[in-house]
């Protein structure tokens, strides 16, 4: 995808798959619901084999989804991101201070009478995104190198801070406020495994593909011939993952529509505030369109695979906490797809940031 400031031209260059993405996602959601409702025992089959608490088909879909985008990253330019202190500090503040605190407040304000769903949402708020955000950032023509760095930083903080913040927001802070307390069962090793599987594998594969692909054939061949061939697989993986997610939870979603609505409301507010806050902060700091977009999407997204795995391990697969974790991505996907188009519409309002002037135009 081009990164020039002519948004209509960008839309014109999108493939049919990209241009009608909301349609394909809607079809994938409906297909998943129909599969889950019409094929008895499908959820048992799909969940029979798991990787770190996530069903094998979902794990495969996530890995396929992430690999092409990470293969596009120019790893020799990561130093231009690590030197951008404003971007790094802004991301840390949004992801590890504002995000968990906001979800905690929304969960207690909007679900005071539903403790299981409330706890599930708080767990979602603690799990910062390391997967789908790469897709949204790429579709919105954000900075791929910045996304790779911010996702890596989130991964490190996730390993170190997830259990600590879970203890704080589920036990300590409610105790201080005179509210109901609970706990989670999440060891640093469990979280590290999730990070290594869902980020480490595609990141290593993407890095090695670029390094040895360019070495063997040159950068021109790699970016003009190879990347266009593998690019569509990111969205194939996304659509496949959505179908499986909806198939697994179709019965609960359709049988408890009011519960889904109750869970969705704080999530909608959360995504709007986090994404809008990221955009506002990036604009104030003068990051330019690409890095502002990356900051906003990395702040708004969540690591649903980790949240679901923790909820299932702690409270059980049929628990309200697990349902809240599942509803998370079901709301996040259509909302963030919509925000991709909002980002592209806002693009012409930005002038290039100093850090972006020397960047080479990215192409897909």
Tab-separated table of C-alpha atoms in Angstrom:
chain	number	residue	atom	x	y	z
A	1	UNK	CA	0.000	0.000	0.000
A	2	UNK	CA	1.309	3.408	-0.847
A	3	UNK	CA	2.030	5.918	1.896
A	4	UNK	CA	1.522	9.122	-0.041
A	5	UNK	CA	-0.989	11.660	1.256
A	6	UNK	CA	-3.480	11.179	-1.581
A	7	UNK	CA	-6.117	9.056	0.131
A	8	UNK	CA	-8.382	8.585	-2.922
A	9	UNK	CA	-5.389	7.271	-4.858
A	10	UNK	CA	-4.685	4.823	-2.056
A	11	UNK	CA	-8.219	3.484	-2.168
A	12	UNK	CA	-7.948	3.184	-5.919
A	13	UNK	CA	-4.856	0.972	-5.577
A	14	UNK	CA	-6.401	-1.397	-3.077
A	15	UNK	CA	-7.057	-4.913	-4.280
A	16	UNK	CA	-10.602	-6.256	-4.444
A	17	UNK	CA	-9.923	-8.181	-1.240
A	18	UNK	CA	-8.813	-5.004	0.591
A	19	UNK	CA	-11.494	-2.735	-0.845
A	20	UNK	CA	-14.384	-4.952	0.196
A	21	UNK	CA	-12.845	-6.098	3.492
A	22	UNK	CA	-15.900	-5.128	5.605
A	23	UNK	CA	-18.049	-7.283	3.307
A	24	UNK	CA	-15.725	-10.279	3.602
A	25	UNK	CA	-15.573	-9.899	7.381
A	26	UNK	CA	-19.363	-9.764	7.560
A	27	UNK	CA	-19.590	-12.897	5.429
A	28	UNK	CA	-16.974	-14.622	7.631
A	29	UNK	CA	-18.957	-13.754	10.773
A	30	UNK	CA	-22.215	-15.091	9.324
A	31	UNK	CA	-20.477	-18.210	8.003
A	32	UNK	CA	-18.977	-18.898	11.420
A	33	UNK	CA	-22.313	-18.474	13.173
A	34	UNK	CA	-24.019	-20.794	10.704
A	35	UNK	CA	-21.294	-23.417	11.039
A	36	UNK	CA	-21.480	-23.292	14.821
A	37	UNK	CA	-25.257	-23.615	14.802
A	38	UNK	CA	-25.682	-26.228	12.081
A	39	UNK	CA	-22.836	-28.701	12.682
A	40	UNK	CA	-23.294	-30.524	16.020
A	41	UNK	CA	-20.100	-30.997	17.993
A	42	UNK	CA	-18.057	-28.654	15.782
A	43	UNK	CA	-16.764	-26.733	18.796
A	44	UNK	CA	-15.514	-29.974	20.376
A	45	UNK	CA	-13.677	-30.916	17.183
A	46	UNK	CA	-12.136	-27.472	16.708
A	47	UNK	CA	-11.101	-27.272	20.367
A	48	UNK	CA	-9.747	-30.827	20.498
A	49	UNK	CA	-6.172	-29.749	19.777
A	50	UNK	CA	-4.851	-26.627	21.469
A	51	UNK	CA	-1.688	-24.527	21.467
A	52	UNK	CA	-1.181	-22.722	24.767
A	53	UNK	CA	-4.918	-22.845	25.483
A	54	UNK	CA	-5.923	-21.668	21.983
A	55	UNK	CA	-7.495	-24.084	19.495
A	56	UNK	CA	-5.108	-25.223	16.762
A	57	UNK	CA	-7.185	-23.778	13.860
A	58	UNK	CA	-7.231	-20.339	15.528
A	59	UNK	CA	-3.488	-20.570	16.184
A	60	UNK	CA	-2.845	-21.464	12.543
A	61	UNK	CA	-5.061	-18.608	11.370
A	62	UNK	CA	-3.211	-16.109	13.562
A	63	UNK	CA	0.209	-17.265	12.365
A	64	UNK	CA	-0.837	-17.110	8.702
A	65	UNK	CA	-2.333	-13.676	9.329
A	66	UNK	CA	0.804	-12.193	10.893
A	67	UNK	CA	3.568	-13.675	8.751
A	68	UNK	CA	3.069	-11.708	5.482
A	69	UNK	CA	2.925	-8.359	7.274
A	70	UNK	CA	6.026	-9.102	9.336
A	71	UNK	CA	7.793	-10.214	6.150
A	72	UNK	CA	7.151	-6.677	4.799
A	73	UNK	CA	8.937	-4.960	7.705
A	74	UNK	CA	12.293	-3.442	6.802
A	75	UNK	CA	14.269	-4.602	9.811
A	76	UNK	CA	17.292	-2.486	8.884
A	77	UNK	CA	15.213	0.615	9.700
A	78	UNK	CA	14.090	-0.307	13.203
A	79	UNK	CA	16.688	2.028	14.710
A	80	UNK	CA	14.705	5.006	13.377
A	81	UNK	CA	11.814	3.865	15.583
A	82	UNK	CA	13.761	2.993	18.725
A	83	UNK	CA	15.206	6.510	18.673
A	84	UNK	CA	11.733	8.099	18.660
A	85	UNK	CA	11.266	8.621	22.395
A	86	UNK	CA	7.965	10.447	21.999
A	87	UNK	CA	6.445	7.495	20.189
A	88	UNK	CA	7.788	4.918	22.652
A	89	UNK	CA	6.784	6.829	25.787
A	90	UNK	CA	3.365	7.645	24.331
A	91	UNK	CA	2.758	3.985	23.544
A	92	UNK	CA	3.842	2.837	27.007
A	93	UNK	CA	1.544	5.385	28.669
A	94	UNK	CA	-1.458	4.448	26.529
A	95	UNK	CA	-0.968	0.685	26.723
A	96	UNK	CA	0.143	0.153	30.298
A	97	UNK	CA	-1.340	3.102	32.212
A	98	UNK	CA	-4.468	4.359	30.431
A	99	UNK	CA	-5.665	1.094	28.833
A	100	UNK	CA	-5.955	-1.121	31.928
A	101	UNK	CA	-7.275	1.750	34.063
A	102	UNK	CA	-9.918	2.673	31.490
A	103	UNK	CA	-11.159	-0.903	31.094
A	104	UNK	CA	-11.309	-1.317	34.880
A	105	UNK	CA	-13.415	1.854	35.193
A	106	UNK	CA	-15.744	0.944	32.324
A	107	UNK	CA	-16.214	-2.625	33.558
A	108	UNK	CA	-17.258	-1.464	37.033
A	109	UNK	CA	-19.394	1.425	35.771
A	110	UNK	CA	-21.305	-0.525	33.106
A	111	UNK	CA	-21.295	-4.075	34.523
A	112	UNK	CA	-21.605	-3.617	38.285
A	113	UNK	CA	-24.139	-6.462	38.537
A	114	UNK	CA	-22.268	-8.955	36.319
A	115	UNK	CA	-19.028	-9.902	38.094
A	116	UNK	CA	-17.990	-12.661	35.668
A	117	UNK	CA	-18.247	-10.468	32.586
A	118	UNK	CA	-16.662	-7.585	34.462
A	119	UNK	CA	-13.641	-9.683	35.399
A	120	UNK	CA	-13.352	-10.982	31.833
A	121	UNK	CA	-13.269	-7.455	30.445
A	122	UNK	CA	-10.620	-6.371	32.937
A	123	UNK	CA	-8.468	-9.295	31.790
A	124	UNK	CA	-8.981	-8.199	28.157
A	125	UNK	CA	-7.847	-4.693	29.104
A	126	UNK	CA	-4.628	-6.073	30.584
A	127	UNK	CA	-3.722	-8.065	27.450
A	128	UNK	CA	-2.149	-5.638	24.996
A	129	UNK	CA	-2.310	-6.467	21.316
A	130	UNK	CA	0.490	-8.364	19.568
A	131	UNK	CA	-1.366	-9.862	16.591
A	132	UNK	CA	-4.309	-8.306	14.751
A	133	UNK	CA	-3.009	-4.767	15.322
A	134	UNK	CA	-0.371	-5.513	12.681
A	135	UNK	CA	-3.140	-6.087	10.133
A	136	UNK	CA	-5.100	-2.938	11.040
A	137	UNK	CA	-1.941	-0.824	10.999
A	138	UNK	CA	-0.953	-2.137	7.591
A	139	UNK	CA	-4.420	-1.605	6.100
A	140	UNK	CA	-4.425	1.974	7.420
A	141	UNK	CA	-0.947	2.564	5.914
A	142	UNK	CA	0.706	3.032	9.281
A	143	UNK	CA	4.429	2.672	9.950
A	144	UNK	CA	5.263	-1.047	9.705
A	145	UNK	CA	8.628	-0.711	11.411
A	146	UNK	CA	7.073	1.268	14.273
A	147	UNK	CA	4.335	-1.348	14.631
A	148	UNK	CA	6.934	-4.122	14.869
A	149	UNK	CA	8.846	-2.276	17.584
A	150	UNK	CA	5.767	-1.307	19.620
A	151	UNK	CA	4.390	-4.840	19.425
A	152	UNK	CA	7.737	-6.213	20.604
A	153	UNK	CA	7.784	-3.763	23.532
A	154	UNK	CA	4.202	-4.701	24.432
A	155	UNK	CA	5.247	-8.340	24.384
A	156	UNK	CA	8.072	-7.773	26.861
A	157	UNK	CA	5.852	-5.728	29.159
A	158	UNK	CA	3.140	-8.375	28.848
A	159	UNK	CA	5.459	-11.072	30.156
A	160	UNK	CA	6.659	-8.904	33.032
A	161	UNK	CA	3.529	-6.966	33.979
A	162	UNK	CA	0.410	-8.980	33.074
A	163	UNK	CA	0.244	-11.028	36.291
A	164	UNK	CA	1.231	-8.010	38.410
A	165	UNK	CA	-1.413	-5.760	36.877
A	166	UNK	CA	-3.970	-8.564	37.111
A	167	UNK	CA	-3.319	-8.830	40.835
A	168	UNK	CA	-3.542	-5.025	41.182
A	169	UNK	CA	-6.756	-4.457	39.195
A	170	UNK	CA	-8.615	-7.559	40.367
A	171	UNK	CA	-7.553	-7.681	44.000
A	172	UNK	CA	-5.639	-4.671	45.334
A	173	UNK	CA	-7.484	-1.728	43.761
A	174	UNK	CA	-10.980	-3.174	44.372
A	175	UNK	CA	-9.947	-3.741	47.990
A	176	UNK	CA	-8.902	-0.120	48.330
A	177	UNK	CA	-12.249	0.989	46.861
A	178	UNK	CA	-14.332	-1.426	48.936
A	179	UNK	CA	-15.323	-3.470	45.879
A	180	UNK	CA	-15.468	-7.215	45.235
A	181	UNK	CA	-12.036	-8.831	44.847
A	182	UNK	CA	-10.913	-11.758	42.702
A	183	UNK	CA	-7.706	-13.267	41.310
A	184	UNK	CA	-6.322	-14.757	38.096
A	185	UNK	CA	-4.103	-17.747	37.503
A	186	UNK	CA	-1.465	-16.550	35.036
A	187	UNK	CA	2.218	-17.335	35.433
A	188	UNK	CA	4.934	-15.368	33.622
A	189	UNK	CA	5.868	-18.564	31.758
A	190	UNK	CA	2.304	-19.036	30.492
A	191	UNK	CA	2.285	-15.478	29.165
A	192	UNK	CA	5.779	-15.850	27.710
A	193	UNK	CA	4.649	-18.964	25.823
A	194	UNK	CA	1.768	-17.037	24.297
A	195	UNK	CA	4.126	-14.271	23.194
A	196	UNK	CA	6.709	-16.701	21.804
A	197	UNK	CA	4.095	-18.640	19.824
A	198	UNK	CA	1.899	-15.863	18.450
A	199	UNK	CA	4.585	-13.204	17.934
A	200	UNK	CA	7.936	-14.977	18.067
A	201	UNK	CA	7.229	-17.544	15.325
A	202	UNK	CA	5.869	-15.164	12.652
A	203	UNK	CA	8.391	-12.454	13.601
A	204	UNK	CA	11.329	-14.826	13.173
A	205	UNK	CA	9.853	-16.196	9.952
A	206	UNK	CA	9.324	-12.687	8.571
A	207	UNK	CA	12.841	-11.577	9.512
A	208	UNK	CA	14.504	-14.641	7.997
A	209	UNK	CA	12.384	-14.441	4.842
A	210	UNK	CA	13.406	-10.833	4.199
A	211	UNK	CA	17.045	-11.390	5.077
A	212	UNK	CA	17.607	-14.430	2.906
A	213	UNK	CA	15.125	-13.409	0.197
A	214	UNK	CA	16.927	-10.107	-0.364
A	215	UNK	CA	20.304	-11.820	-0.137
A	216	UNK	CA	19.355	-14.361	-2.803
A	217	UNK	CA	17.285	-12.219	-5.199
A	218	UNK	CA	17.762	-8.590	-4.174
A	219	UNK	CA	15.424	-6.047	-2.586
A	220	UNK	CA	13.676	-5.113	-5.828
A	221	UNK	CA	12.617	-8.704	-6.519
A	222	UNK	CA	11.664	-9.239	-2.876
A	223	UNK	CA	9.381	-6.180	-2.658
A	224	UNK	CA	7.983	-6.162	-6.192
A	225	UNK	CA	7.587	-9.887	-6.832
A	226	UNK	CA	7.598	-11.882	-3.602
A	227	UNK	CA	5.654	-9.624	-1.212
A	228	UNK	CA	2.665	-9.153	-3.557
A	229	UNK	CA	2.366	-12.948	-3.778
A	230	UNK	CA	2.220	-13.554	-0.028
A	231	UNK	CA	0.404	-10.319	0.915
A	232	UNK	CA	-3.183	-11.578	0.458
A	233	UNK	CA	-2.535	-14.456	2.851
A	234	UNK	CA	-2.633	-12.031	5.786
A	235	UNK	CA	-6.297	-11.328	5.098
A	236	UNK	CA	-7.021	-14.970	4.303
A	237	UNK	CA	-5.665	-15.816	7.756
A	238	UNK	CA	-7.760	-13.052	9.325
A	239	UNK	CA	-10.980	-14.233	7.667
A	240	UNK	CA	-10.280	-17.857	8.555
A	241	UNK	CA	-9.679	-16.883	12.200
A	242	UNK	CA	-12.960	-14.937	12.295
A	243	UNK	CA	-14.902	-17.902	10.906
A	244	UNK	CA	-13.451	-20.235	13.542
A	245	UNK	CA	-14.023	-17.763	16.388
A	246	UNK	CA	-17.676	-17.295	15.498
A	247	UNK	CA	-18.154	-21.022	14.914
A	248	UNK	CA	-16.776	-21.817	18.377
A	249	UNK	CA	-18.922	-19.249	20.176
A	250	UNK	CA	-21.920	-19.027	17.838
A	251	UNK	CA	-24.243	-20.847	20.232
A	252	UNK	CA	-23.370	-18.648	23.220
A	253	UNK	CA	-23.562	-15.492	21.133
A	254	UNK	CA	-26.977	-16.292	19.660
A	255	UNK	CA	-28.409	-17.737	22.866
A	256	UNK	CA	-27.309	-14.804	25.052
A	257	UNK	CA	-27.787	-11.752	22.833
A	258	UNK	CA	-28.506	-9.377	25.722
A	259	UNK	CA	-25.361	-10.490	27.540
A	260	UNK	CA	-23.347	-9.848	24.381
A	261	UNK	CA	-24.856	-6.352	24.150
A	262	UNK	CA	-23.961	-5.652	27.790
A	263	UNK	CA	-20.377	-6.787	27.209
A	264	UNK	CA	-20.134	-4.903	23.915
A	265	UNK	CA	-21.062	-1.497	25.351
A	266	UNK	CA	-17.932	-0.952	27.499
A	267	UNK	CA	-15.822	-2.415	24.693
A	268	UNK	CA	-17.175	0.115	22.196
A	269	UNK	CA	-16.420	2.986	24.564
A	270	UNK	CA	-12.980	1.534	25.258
A	271	UNK	CA	-11.992	1.211	21.586
A	272	UNK	CA	-13.237	4.709	20.804
A	273	UNK	CA	-11.380	6.331	23.710
A	274	UNK	CA	-8.135	4.416	23.205
A	275	UNK	CA	-8.014	4.927	19.442
A	276	UNK	CA	-9.099	8.567	19.683
A	277	UNK	CA	-6.654	9.171	22.523
A	278	UNK	CA	-3.843	7.659	20.492
A	279	UNK	CA	-4.657	9.841	17.512
A	280	UNK	CA	-4.923	12.971	19.637
A	281	UNK	CA	-1.654	12.243	21.410
A	282	UNK	CA	0.166	11.508	18.152
A	283	UNK	CA	-1.142	14.707	16.588
A	284	UNK	CA	-0.118	16.784	19.617
A	285	UNK	CA	3.378	15.250	19.593
A	286	UNK	CA	3.710	15.851	15.843
A	287	UNK	CA	4.378	12.218	14.956
A	288	UNK	CA	2.893	12.481	11.465
A	289	UNK	CA	0.231	10.278	9.950
A	290	UNK	CA	2.060	6.950	9.794
A	291	UNK	CA	3.291	6.835	13.380
A	292	UNK	CA	0.163	8.471	14.790
A	293	UNK	CA	-1.863	5.723	13.116
A	294	UNK	CA	0.443	3.058	14.533
A	295	UNK	CA	0.208	4.591	18.007
A	296	UNK	CA	-3.602	4.671	17.847
A	297	UNK	CA	-4.081	1.106	16.655
A	298	UNK	CA	-1.523	-0.421	19.039
A	299	UNK	CA	-3.317	1.379	21.877
A	300	UNK	CA	-6.804	0.266	20.839
A	301	UNK	CA	-6.102	-3.409	20.100
A	302	UNK	CA	-5.968	-6.236	22.616
A	303	UNK	CA	-4.313	-9.648	22.816
A	304	UNK	CA	-7.529	-11.664	22.778
A	305	UNK	CA	-5.747	-15.002	22.455
A	306	UNK	CA	-3.969	-14.420	25.777
A	307	UNK	CA	-7.101	-13.042	27.487
A	308	UNK	CA	-9.181	-16.039	26.407
A	309	UNK	CA	-6.473	-18.508	27.429
A	310	UNK	CA	-6.133	-16.949	30.894
A	311	UNK	CA	-9.909	-16.779	31.395
A	312	UNK	CA	-10.339	-20.432	30.400
A	313	UNK	CA	-7.412	-21.604	32.536
A	314	UNK	CA	-8.657	-19.712	35.594
A	315	UNK	CA	-12.449	-19.863	35.353
A	316	UNK	CA	-13.297	-22.584	32.811
A	317	UNK	CA	-14.269	-22.741	29.146
A	318	UNK	CA	-17.986	-22.105	29.794
A	319	UNK	CA	-17.443	-19.267	32.277
A	320	UNK	CA	-18.715	-15.726	31.866
A	321	UNK	CA	-15.101	-14.536	31.981
A	322	UNK	CA	-14.310	-16.668	28.919
A	323	UNK	CA	-17.407	-15.372	27.092
A	324	UNK	CA	-16.343	-11.784	27.769
A	325	UNK	CA	-12.918	-12.613	26.353
A	326	UNK	CA	-14.469	-14.075	23.206
A	327	UNK	CA	-16.838	-11.138	22.687
A	328	UNK	CA	-13.763	-8.875	22.770
A	329	UNK	CA	-12.435	-9.729	19.301
A	330	UNK	CA	-15.942	-10.122	17.903
A	331	UNK	CA	-16.523	-6.443	18.670
A	332	UNK	CA	-12.950	-5.355	18.021
A	333	UNK	CA	-12.768	-6.705	14.457
A	334	UNK	CA	-15.627	-4.704	12.868
A	335	UNK	CA	-14.893	-1.606	14.971
A	336	UNK	CA	-11.202	-1.444	14.078
A	337	UNK	CA	-11.939	-2.210	10.427
A	338	UNK	CA	-14.200	0.839	10.490
A	339	UNK	CA	-11.426	2.863	12.133
A	340	UNK	CA	-9.066	1.858	9.312
A	341	UNK	CA	-11.324	3.784	6.930
A	342	UNK	CA	-11.577	6.690	9.380
A	343	UNK	CA	-7.761	6.783	9.485
A	344	UNK	CA	-7.500	6.895	5.710
A	345	UNK	CA	-10.062	9.695	5.613
A	346	UNK	CA	-8.017	11.693	8.153
A	347	UNK	CA	-4.789	11.155	6.249
A	348	UNK	CA	-4.899	14.312	4.157
A	349	UNK	CA	-5.037	16.413	7.339
A	350	UNK	CA	-1.515	15.365	8.301
A	351	UNK	CA	1.775	16.779	7.114
A	352	UNK	CA	4.801	14.476	7.090
A	353	UNK	CA	6.642	14.298	10.414
A	354	UNK	CA	10.408	14.972	10.354
A	355	UNK	CA	11.072	11.281	11.112
A	356	UNK	CA	8.994	10.231	8.133
A	357	UNK	CA	10.445	12.566	5.513
A	358	UNK	CA	13.399	10.313	4.837
A	359	UNK	CA	11.306	7.145	4.798
A	360	UNK	CA	11.013	5.252	1.559
A	361	UNK	CA	7.446	4.746	0.313
A	362	UNK	CA	6.154	1.345	1.376
A	363	UNK	CA	4.411	-0.823	-1.172
A	364	UNK	CA	2.458	-3.999	-0.810
